[in-house]
Coordinates of N, CA, C and O and ligand atoms in Angstrom, one line a residue:
M1186 N 51.3 14.1 92.9 CA 52.1 13.5 91.4 C 51.6 14.9 91.0 O 52.9 15.1 90.1
Y1187 N 51.6 16.7 91.4 CA 52.1 17.1 91.4 C 52.9 18.2 91.5 O 54.6 18.3 91.0
A1188 N 53.8 17.0 92.8 CA 55.5 17.4 93.6 C 56.0 17.3 92.8 O 56.7 17.9 91.5
I1189 N 55.6 15.3 92.0 CA 56.5 14.7 91.1 C 56.0 15.3 89.4 O 57.1 15.4 88.6
C1190 N 55.7 15.7 89.0 CA 55.1 17.0 87.9 C 55.9 18.1 87.5 O 56.5 18.8 86.4
D1191 N 55.9 19.2 88.6 CA 56.3 20.0 88.5 C 57.7 20.0 88.4 O 58.4 20.1 88.2
L1192 N 58.3 18.9 89.6 CA 59.7 18.5 88.8 C 60.3 18.0 87.6 O 61.0 18.3 86.9
A1193 N 59.3 17.0 86.9 CA 59.4 16.5 85.9 C 59.2 18.1 85.1 O 60.3 17.5 83.3
A1194 N 58.9 18.6 84.8 CA 58.4 19.7 84.2 C 59.8 20.7 84.0 O 60.1 21.4 83.1
E1195 N 60.6 21.1 85.0 CA 61.5 21.2 85.1 C 62.7 21.1 84.9 O 63.7 21.3 84.3
K1196 N 62.3 19.3 84.7 CA 64.2 18.4 83.9 C 63.3 18.8 82.5 O 64.7 17.8 82.0
G1197 N 62.4 18.7 82.4 CA 61.9 18.7 80.9 C 62.3 16.7 80.9 O 62.6 16.8 79.7
V1198 N 61.2 16.8 81.7 CA 60.9 14.6 81.2 C 59.4 13.8 81.3 O 59.1 15.1 82.1
G1199 N 58.7 13.0 80.6 CA 58.0 13.1 80.4 C 57.5 12.2 81.8 O 58.5 11.4 82.6
I1200 N 56.3 12.2 81.9 CA 55.7 11.4 83.6 C 54.2 10.6 82.8 O 53.7 11.2 82.3
L1201 N 54.6 9.5 82.6 CA 53.6 8.3 82.2 C 52.8 7.6 83.3 O 53.3 6.9 83.9
L1202 N 50.9 7.6 82.9 CA 51.0 7.1 84.2 C 49.9 5.8 83.4 O 49.8 5.4 82.5
D1203 N 50.1 4.9 84.1 CA 50.1 3.4 83.3 C 49.2 3.4 83.7 O 48.5 4.0 84.3
A1204 N 48.7 2.7 83.0 CA 46.6 2.1 82.7 C 46.8 0.6 83.7 O 47.3 0.0 83.5
E1205 N 45.7 0.9 85.0 CA 45.3 -0.8 85.3 C 43.9 -0.6 85.2 O 43.7 -1.2 83.9
E1206 N 43.4 -2.5 85.9 CA 42.2 -2.6 86.2 C 41.0 -1.8 86.2 O 41.1 -0.7 86.3
T1207 N 40.3 -2.6 84.8 CA 38.9 -1.3 84.3 C 38.8 -1.1 85.4 O 38.1 0.2 86.0
W1208 N 38.4 -1.5 87.4 CA 38.1 -1.4 88.6 C 38.6 -0.2 89.3 O 37.9 0.5 90.2
I1209 N 39.6 0.6 88.8 CA 40.6 1.8 89.3 C 40.7 2.1 88.7 O 41.6 3.1 89.3
Q1210 N 40.6 2.5 87.4 CA 41.2 2.8 85.9 C 40.3 4.5 86.0 O 41.1 5.0 86.0
D1211 N 39.3 5.0 86.8 CA 38.5 5.8 86.4 C 39.1 7.1 87.5 O 39.2 8.3 85.9
P1212 N 39.5 7.0 88.4 CA 40.3 8.0 89.5 C 41.2 8.5 88.3 O 42.5 9.5 88.6
I1213 N 42.5 7.6 88.2 CA 43.0 7.6 87.4 C 42.9 8.7 86.3 O 43.9 9.3 85.8
D1214 N 42.5 7.9 85.4 CA 42.1 8.6 83.9 C 41.7 10.4 84.2 O 42.3 11.2 84.0
R1215 N 41.1 10.5 85.6 CA 40.6 11.9 85.6 C 42.1 13.1 86.7 O 42.1 13.6 85.8
L1216 N 42.4 12.3 87.1 CA 43.3 12.8 87.8 C 44.4 12.9 86.4 O 44.5 14.2 86.2
A1217 N 44.3 12.5 85.0 CA 46.2 12.4 84.4 C 45.2 13.5 83.9 O 45.6 14.5 83.3
I1218 N 43.9 13.8 83.5 CA 43.4 14.9 82.2 C 43.8 16.1 83.3 O 43.8 17.3 82.8
E1219 N 43.4 15.5 84.8 CA 43.8 17.1 85.5 C 45.0 18.0 84.9 O 45.1 19.7 85.4
L1220 N 46.3 16.7 85.5 CA 47.6 16.9 85.5 C 47.9 17.9 84.0 O 48.8 18.7 84.0
M1221 N 47.0 17.1 82.7 CA 47.7 17.4 81.7 C 46.8 19.1 81.5 O 47.7 19.5 80.8
A1222 N 45.6 19.3 82.3 CA 45.7 20.7 81.9 C 46.4 21.6 82.4 O 46.7 22.8 82.1
E1223 N 46.7 20.8 83.5 CA 47.5 22.0 83.9 C 49.5 21.9 83.4 O 49.9 22.9 83.6
Y1224 N 49.6 21.1 83.3 CA 51.2 20.6 82.7 C 51.7 20.9 81.0 O 52.5 20.7 80.6
N1225 N 50.8 20.4 80.4 CA 51.1 20.2 79.2 C 50.3 21.8 78.7 O 50.0 21.5 76.8
K1226 N 50.2 22.9 78.3 CA 50.0 23.6 78.2 C 50.9 24.5 76.4 O 50.8 23.7 75.7
E1227 N 52.4 23.8 76.9 CA 53.4 25.0 76.3 C 54.5 23.6 75.3 O 53.9 22.8 74.4
K1228 N 54.1 22.4 76.0 CA 54.9 21.0 75.5 C 54.5 19.7 76.6 O 53.8 20.0 77.4
V1229 N 54.5 18.2 76.2 CA 53.8 17.3 77.0 C 55.0 17.0 78.0 O 56.0 16.4 77.5
V1230 N 54.2 16.9 79.3 CA 54.7 16.4 80.4 C 54.3 15.5 80.9 O 54.9 14.2 81.1
V1231 N 52.4 15.0 80.9 CA 52.5 14.3 81.6 C 51.5 13.0 80.0 O 50.8 13.8 79.2
Y1232 N 51.5 12.2 80.3 CA 51.1 10.9 79.1 C 50.3 10.0 80.5 O 50.0 9.7 81.1
N1233 N 48.6 10.2 79.9 CA 47.7 8.6 80.3 C 48.2 7.8 78.9 O 48.5 7.7 78.2
T1234 N 47.8 6.7 79.5 CA 47.8 5.5 79.1 C 47.0 5.0 78.5 O 45.4 4.4 79.1
Y1235 N 46.4 4.7 77.0 CA 45.0 4.1 76.5 C 45.6 2.5 76.2 O 46.4 2.0 75.6
Q1236 N 44.8 1.5 76.8 CA 44.4 0.2 76.7 C 43.3 0.0 75.7 O 42.2 0.0 75.9
L1237 N 44.1 -0.5 74.1 CA 42.7 -0.6 72.9 C 42.1 -2.8 73.6 O 41.6 -2.4 72.5
Y1238 N 42.7 -2.9 73.8 CA 41.9 -4.4 74.4 C 40.4 -3.8 74.4 O 39.3 -4.7 74.7
R1239 N 40.2 -2.9 75.5 CA 39.0 -2.3 75.8 C 38.8 -1.9 74.7 O 38.5 -1.1 74.0
N1240 N 37.5 -2.3 74.9 CA 36.2 -1.9 73.6 C 35.8 -0.3 73.5 O 35.3 0.2 72.9
D1241 N 36.2 -0.3 74.9 CA 35.8 1.9 74.7 C 36.9 3.0 75.2 O 36.8 3.9 75.0
R1242 N 38.3 2.2 74.3 CA 39.0 3.4 74.4 C 39.9 3.7 73.5 O 40.3 4.9 73.8
L1243 N 39.2 3.1 72.5 CA 39.4 4.3 71.0 C 38.2 5.7 71.4 O 38.6 6.9 70.9
H1244 N 36.8 5.4 71.7 CA 36.6 6.5 72.1 C 37.1 7.3 72.9 O 36.9 8.8 73.0
F1245 N 37.6 6.5 74.1 CA 37.8 7.3 75.5 C 39.5 7.9 74.9 O 39.2 9.5 75.4
L1246 N 40.1 7.7 73.5 CA 41.2 8.8 72.9 C 40.9 9.7 72.3 O 40.9 10.4 72.7
Q1247 N 39.5 9.5 71.9 CA 38.7 10.9 71.3 C 38.0 11.9 71.6 O 38.3 12.8 71.7
L1248 N 37.8 11.1 72.9 CA 37.2 12.4 74.0 C 38.0 12.7 74.4 O 38.1 14.5 74.4
S1249 N 39.6 12.7 75.2 CA 40.2 12.8 76.0 C 41.2 13.8 74.7 O 40.9 15.0 75.1
H1250 N 41.4 13.6 73.6 CA 41.6 14.6 72.9 C 40.4 16.1 72.3 O 41.2 17.3 72.3
K1251 N 39.9 15.5 72.4 CA 38.2 16.8 72.3 C 38.3 17.8 74.1 O 38.7 18.5 73.5
I1252 N 38.7 16.7 74.7 CA 38.8 17.8 76.0 C 40.0 18.8 75.8 O 40.0 19.6 76.6
A1253 N 40.9 18.1 75.5 CA 42.2 19.1 75.6 C 41.9 19.8 74.8 O 42.8 21.0 74.9
K1254 N 41.4 20.0 73.1 CA 41.4 20.9 72.8 C 40.1 22.1 73.1 O 41.0 23.6 73.6
E1255 N 38.9 21.8 73.7 CA 38.5 22.6 74.5 C 39.0 23.3 75.9 O 38.6 24.7 76.0
K1256 N 39.8 22.8 76.3 CA 41.0 23.1 77.4 C 41.9 23.8 76.7 O 43.2 24.0 78.0
N1257 N 42.3 23.9 76.2 CA 43.6 24.1 75.1 C 44.5 23.6 75.9 O 46.0 24.4 76.4
F1258 N 44.5 21.9 76.0 CA 46.5 21.6 76.5 C 46.8 20.4 75.0 O 45.6 20.2 74.2
K1259 N 48.0 20.0 75.4 CA 48.1 18.6 74.4 C 47.9 17.6 75.4 O 48.0 17.3 76.4
L1260 N 47.9 16.2 74.7 CA 47.6 15.6 74.5 C 48.5 14.4 75.3 O 49.4 14.3 73.6
G1261 N 48.8 14.2 75.9 CA 49.6 12.9 76.2 C 49.9 11.8 76.0 O 48.7 11.5 76.7
A1262 N 49.6 10.9 74.7 CA 49.4 9.9 75.1 C 50.1 8.6 74.8 O 50.5 7.8 74.1
K1263 N 50.1 7.2 75.5 CA 50.8 6.3 75.6 C 49.8 4.7 75.5 O 48.6 4.5 75.8
L1264 N 50.2 4.5 74.2 CA 49.7 3.2 73.8 C 49.5 1.8 74.0 O 50.5 1.5 73.8
V1265 N 48.8 1.0 74.4 CA 49.4 -0.1 75.0 C 48.0 -1.0 74.1 O 47.2 -0.3 74.4
R1266 N 48.2 -2.7 74.1 CA 46.8 -2.9 73.4 C 46.5 -3.6 75.2 O 45.4 -3.6 75.0
G1267 N 46.9 -3.9 76.5 CA 46.5 -4.7 77.8 C 47.0 -5.2 78.6 O 47.5 -6.4 77.5
A1268 N 47.2 -4.7 79.3 CA 47.8 -6.6 80.4 C 47.3 -7.6 80.9 O 47.4 -8.9 81.2
Y1269 N 45.9 -6.7 81.0 CA 45.0 -7.9 82.0 C 43.4 -8.9 82.0 O 42.8 -8.4 81.8
M1270 N 43.8 -9.3 80.4 CA 42.9 -9.5 79.4 C 42.1 -10.7 80.6 O 40.8 -10.6 80.6
E1271 N 42.5 -11.7 81.0 CA 42.7 -12.9 81.4 C 41.8 -12.0 82.8 O 40.7 -12.9 83.2
K1272 N 42.3 -11.4 84.0 CA 41.4 -10.8 84.8 C 40.0 -9.9 84.5 O 39.5 -10.4 85.2
E1273 N 40.5 -8.9 83.8 CA 39.3 -8.7 83.4 C 37.9 -9.3 82.9 O 36.8 -9.5 83.9
R1274 N 38.1 -10.7 82.2 CA 37.7 -11.6 81.8 C 36.5 -12.4 83.0 O 35.5 -12.2 82.7
L1275 N 38.1 -12.8 83.6 CA 37.1 -13.2 84.9 C 36.1 -12.5 86.2 O 35.2 -13.4 86.1
R1276 N 36.2 -11.7 85.8 CA 35.7 -10.5 87.0 C 34.3 -10.0 86.4 O 33.7 -10.0 86.7
A1277 N 34.0 -10.2 84.7 CA 33.4 -9.8 84.3 C 32.3 -11.0 84.5 O 30.9 -11.1 84.9
K1278 N 32.4 -12.0 84.6 CA 32.1 -13.2 84.5 C 31.1 -13.5 85.6 O 30.7 -13.7 86.0
E1279 N 31.9 -13.3 86.4 CA 31.7 -13.9 87.9 C 30.5 -12.3 88.7 O 29.4 -13.2 89.4
Q1280 N 30.9 -11.3 88.0 CA 29.7 -10.5 88.4 C 28.7 -10.5 86.9 O 27.7 -9.7 87.4
G1281 N 28.2 -11.4 86.7 CA 27.4 -11.5 85.0 C 27.3 -10.6 84.5 O 26.4 -9.5 84.7
V1282 N 28.6 -9.4 84.4 CA 28.6 -9.0 83.5 C 29.1 -8.7 81.8 O 30.0 -9.7 81.7
A1283 N 29.2 -7.6 80.6 CA 29.9 -8.1 80.1 C 31.2 -7.9 79.8 O 32.0 -6.1 81.1
S1284 N 32.1 -8.5 79.7 CA 33.9 -8.4 79.6 C 33.4 -6.6 78.4 O 33.3 -6.6 77.6
P1285 N 34.6 -5.5 79.3 CA 35.3 -4.7 78.4 C 36.4 -5.0 77.7 O 36.5 -4.0 77.2
I1286 N 36.5 -5.9 77.5 CA 37.7 -7.0 76.9 C 36.7 -6.9 75.3 O 35.8 -7.6 75.0
H1287 N 37.7 -6.3 74.5 CA 37.4 -6.8 73.0 C 37.2 -8.7 72.5 O 38.0 -9.0 73.5
L1288 N 36.2 -8.8 72.1 CA 36.0 -10.4 71.8 C 37.0 -11.1 71.7 O 37.5 -12.8 71.5
D1289 N 38.2 -10.5 70.1 CA 38.5 -11.2 69.7 C 40.0 -11.0 69.4 O 39.9 -8.8 69.9
K1290 N 41.8 -10.8 69.6 CA 42.6 -10.6 69.2 C 42.9 -9.3 67.8 O 43.6 -8.4 68.1
E1291 N 42.0 -9.8 66.5 CA 41.7 -9.2 65.4 C 41.1 -7.5 66.0 O 41.8 -6.6 65.5
A1292 N 40.1 -7.3 66.9 CA 39.0 -6.4 66.9 C 40.5 -5.4 68.3 O 40.1 -4.4 68.1
T1293 N 40.7 -6.3 69.0 CA 42.6 -5.1 69.8 C 43.7 -5.2 68.8 O 43.7 -3.2 68.6
D1294 N 43.7 -5.1 67.9 CA 44.5 -4.9 67.0 C 44.3 -4.1 66.1 O 44.3 -2.8 66.0
K1295 N 42.7 -3.6 66.0 CA 42.0 -3.5 64.5 C 41.7 -1.8 65.9 O 42.1 -0.6 65.2
D1296 N 41.6 -1.5 66.7 CA 41.3 -0.8 67.6 C 43.1 0.4 67.9 O 42.9 1.7 67.9
F1297 N 44.2 -0.4 67.9 CA 45.1 -0.8 68.6 C 46.3 0.1 66.9 O 46.3 1.6 66.8
N1298 N 45.3 -0.1 65.9 CA 46.2 0.4 64.8 C 45.7 1.9 64.6 O 45.6 2.4 64.2
D1299 N 43.7 1.7 64.8 CA 42.7 3.0 64.7 C 43.4 4.0 65.7 O 44.1 5.2 65.2
A1300 N 44.0 3.8 66.6 CA 44.6 4.6 67.3 C 45.6 5.9 67.0 O 45.9 6.9 67.1
A1301 N 46.8 4.5 66.6 CA 48.2 4.6 66.0 C 47.3 6.2 64.7 O 48.4 7.1 64.8
V1302 N 47.2 5.7 64.3 CA 46.6 6.6 63.2 C 45.4 7.5 63.5 O 46.1 9.2 62.7
F1303 N 44.6 7.5 64.8 CA 44.0 8.7 65.4 C 45.4 9.4 65.6 O 44.9 11.1 65.4
C1304 N 46.4 9.2 66.4 CA 47.4 10.5 66.6 C 48.3 11.3 66.1 O 48.5 12.2 65.6
I1305 N 48.8 9.8 65.0 CA 49.1 10.6 63.9 C 48.6 11.5 62.6 O 49.3 13.0 62.8
E1306 N 47.3 11.5 62.8 CA 47.0 12.3 62.0 C 46.2 14.5 62.6 O 46.4 15.5 62.6
N1307 N 46.8 13.1 64.3 CA 46.2 15.4 65.4 C 48.0 15.1 65.6 O 47.5 15.7 67.0
K1308 N 48.9 14.7 65.0 CA 50.1 14.7 65.9 C 50.7 16.5 66.2 O 51.4 16.6 67.2
E1309 N 50.1 17.3 66.1 CA 50.3 18.9 66.5 C 49.7 19.1 67.9 O 50.2 20.2 68.9
S1310 N 48.4 18.2 67.9 CA 48.1 18.4 69.0 C 47.8 17.3 70.3 O 48.1 16.7 71.7
I1311 N 48.9 16.0 69.7 CA 49.0 14.4 70.9 C 50.5 14.7 70.4 O 51.0 14.6 69.7
S1312 N 51.1 14.2 71.3 CA 52.2 13.7 71.9 C 52.3 12.0 72.1 O 51.7 12.0 73.3
Ligands
FAD1596 C1 57.0 -0.2 78.2 C2 55.7 -0.9 78.3 C3 54.5 -0.2 78.9 C4 52.9 -0.8 79.3 N1 52.2 -0.1 79.9 C5 51.1 -0.7 80.1 C6 50.1 -0.1 80.9 O1 50.6 1.0 81.5 N2 49.2 -0.5 81.4 C7 48.5 -2.0 80.6 O2 47.2 -2.7 80.5 N3 49.5 -2.1 79.9 C8 51.0 -1.9 79.6 N4 52.0 -2.4 78.9 C9 51.3 -4.4 78.5 C10 50.7 -4.6 77.1 O3 49.7 -3.9 77.1 C11 51.3 -5.9 76.8 O4 52.7 -6.0 76.9 C12 51.0 -5.3 75.8 O5 49.1 -5.4 75.5 C13 51.0 -7.0 74.4 O6 51.3 -6.7 73.2 P1 52.2 -7.0 72.2 O7 51.7 -6.1 70.9 O8 53.2 -6.8 72.9 O9 51.8 -8.5 72.0 P2 50.8 -9.4 71.4 O10 50.6 -10.9 71.5 O11 50.5 -8.5 69.5 O12 49.0 -8.8 71.8 C14 49.2 -9.2 73.3 C15 47.9 -8.5 73.9 O13 47.1 -8.8 72.9 C16 45.5 -9.3 73.5 N5 44.8 -10.6 72.4 C17 45.6 -11.4 73.0 N6 44.4 -12.1 72.4 C18 43.8 -11.2 72.4 C19 41.7 -11.9 72.2 N7 41.3 -13.2 72.0 N8 41.1 -10.6 72.6 C20 41.7 -10.0 73.1 N9 42.8 -9.2 72.9 C21 43.4 -10.6 72.7 C22 45.8 -8.7 74.9 O14 45.9 -7.9 75.3 C23 47.1 -9.0 75.2 O15 47.7 -8.3 76.1 C24 53.1 -2.2 79.1 C25 53.5 -2.8 78.0 C26 55.1 -2.1 78.2 C27 56.3 -2.6 76.3

């Protein structure tokens, strides 16, 4: 990832890290923050993806922005609703835990819209 980001920074292009299933997402998020802290000082090279069908991701977007401000880097954010709704719900049911996905489409759309507004309101520090 560092080699890829070095080349992207040199060529002036962005690197977008996709978001995947919840059970493999944490290390992706950690790596994204680490890379952003390294490469997003002047301009934005690295973007993390925020799946707004997850009921915790608006908060995570805001938390990521707080970390960016504290560590003095710019946040790169790609907003999506999310691609694995059925799989997530099935796994949560099988494991007997609460689903990480919003209960309905309206809740997903509300968080997506609120996330877009949050990014626009902070456009000096979020790309
Ligand atoms: C360029 C590109 C990159 C992408 N990258 C990613 C990525 O990195 N990670 C990823 O996960 N997805 C990714 N996607 C997929 C993206 O999340 C889906 O395409 C998107 O959710 C579809 O939304 P829509 O607005 O087009 O359709 P819409 O029909 O408006 O939205 C559908 C989405 O709404 C949500 N939804 C629907 N019904 C319900 C319900 N009952 N309860 C709760 N939520 C509901 C679901 O998330 C569903 O996928 C990417 C898509 C594109 C085009």
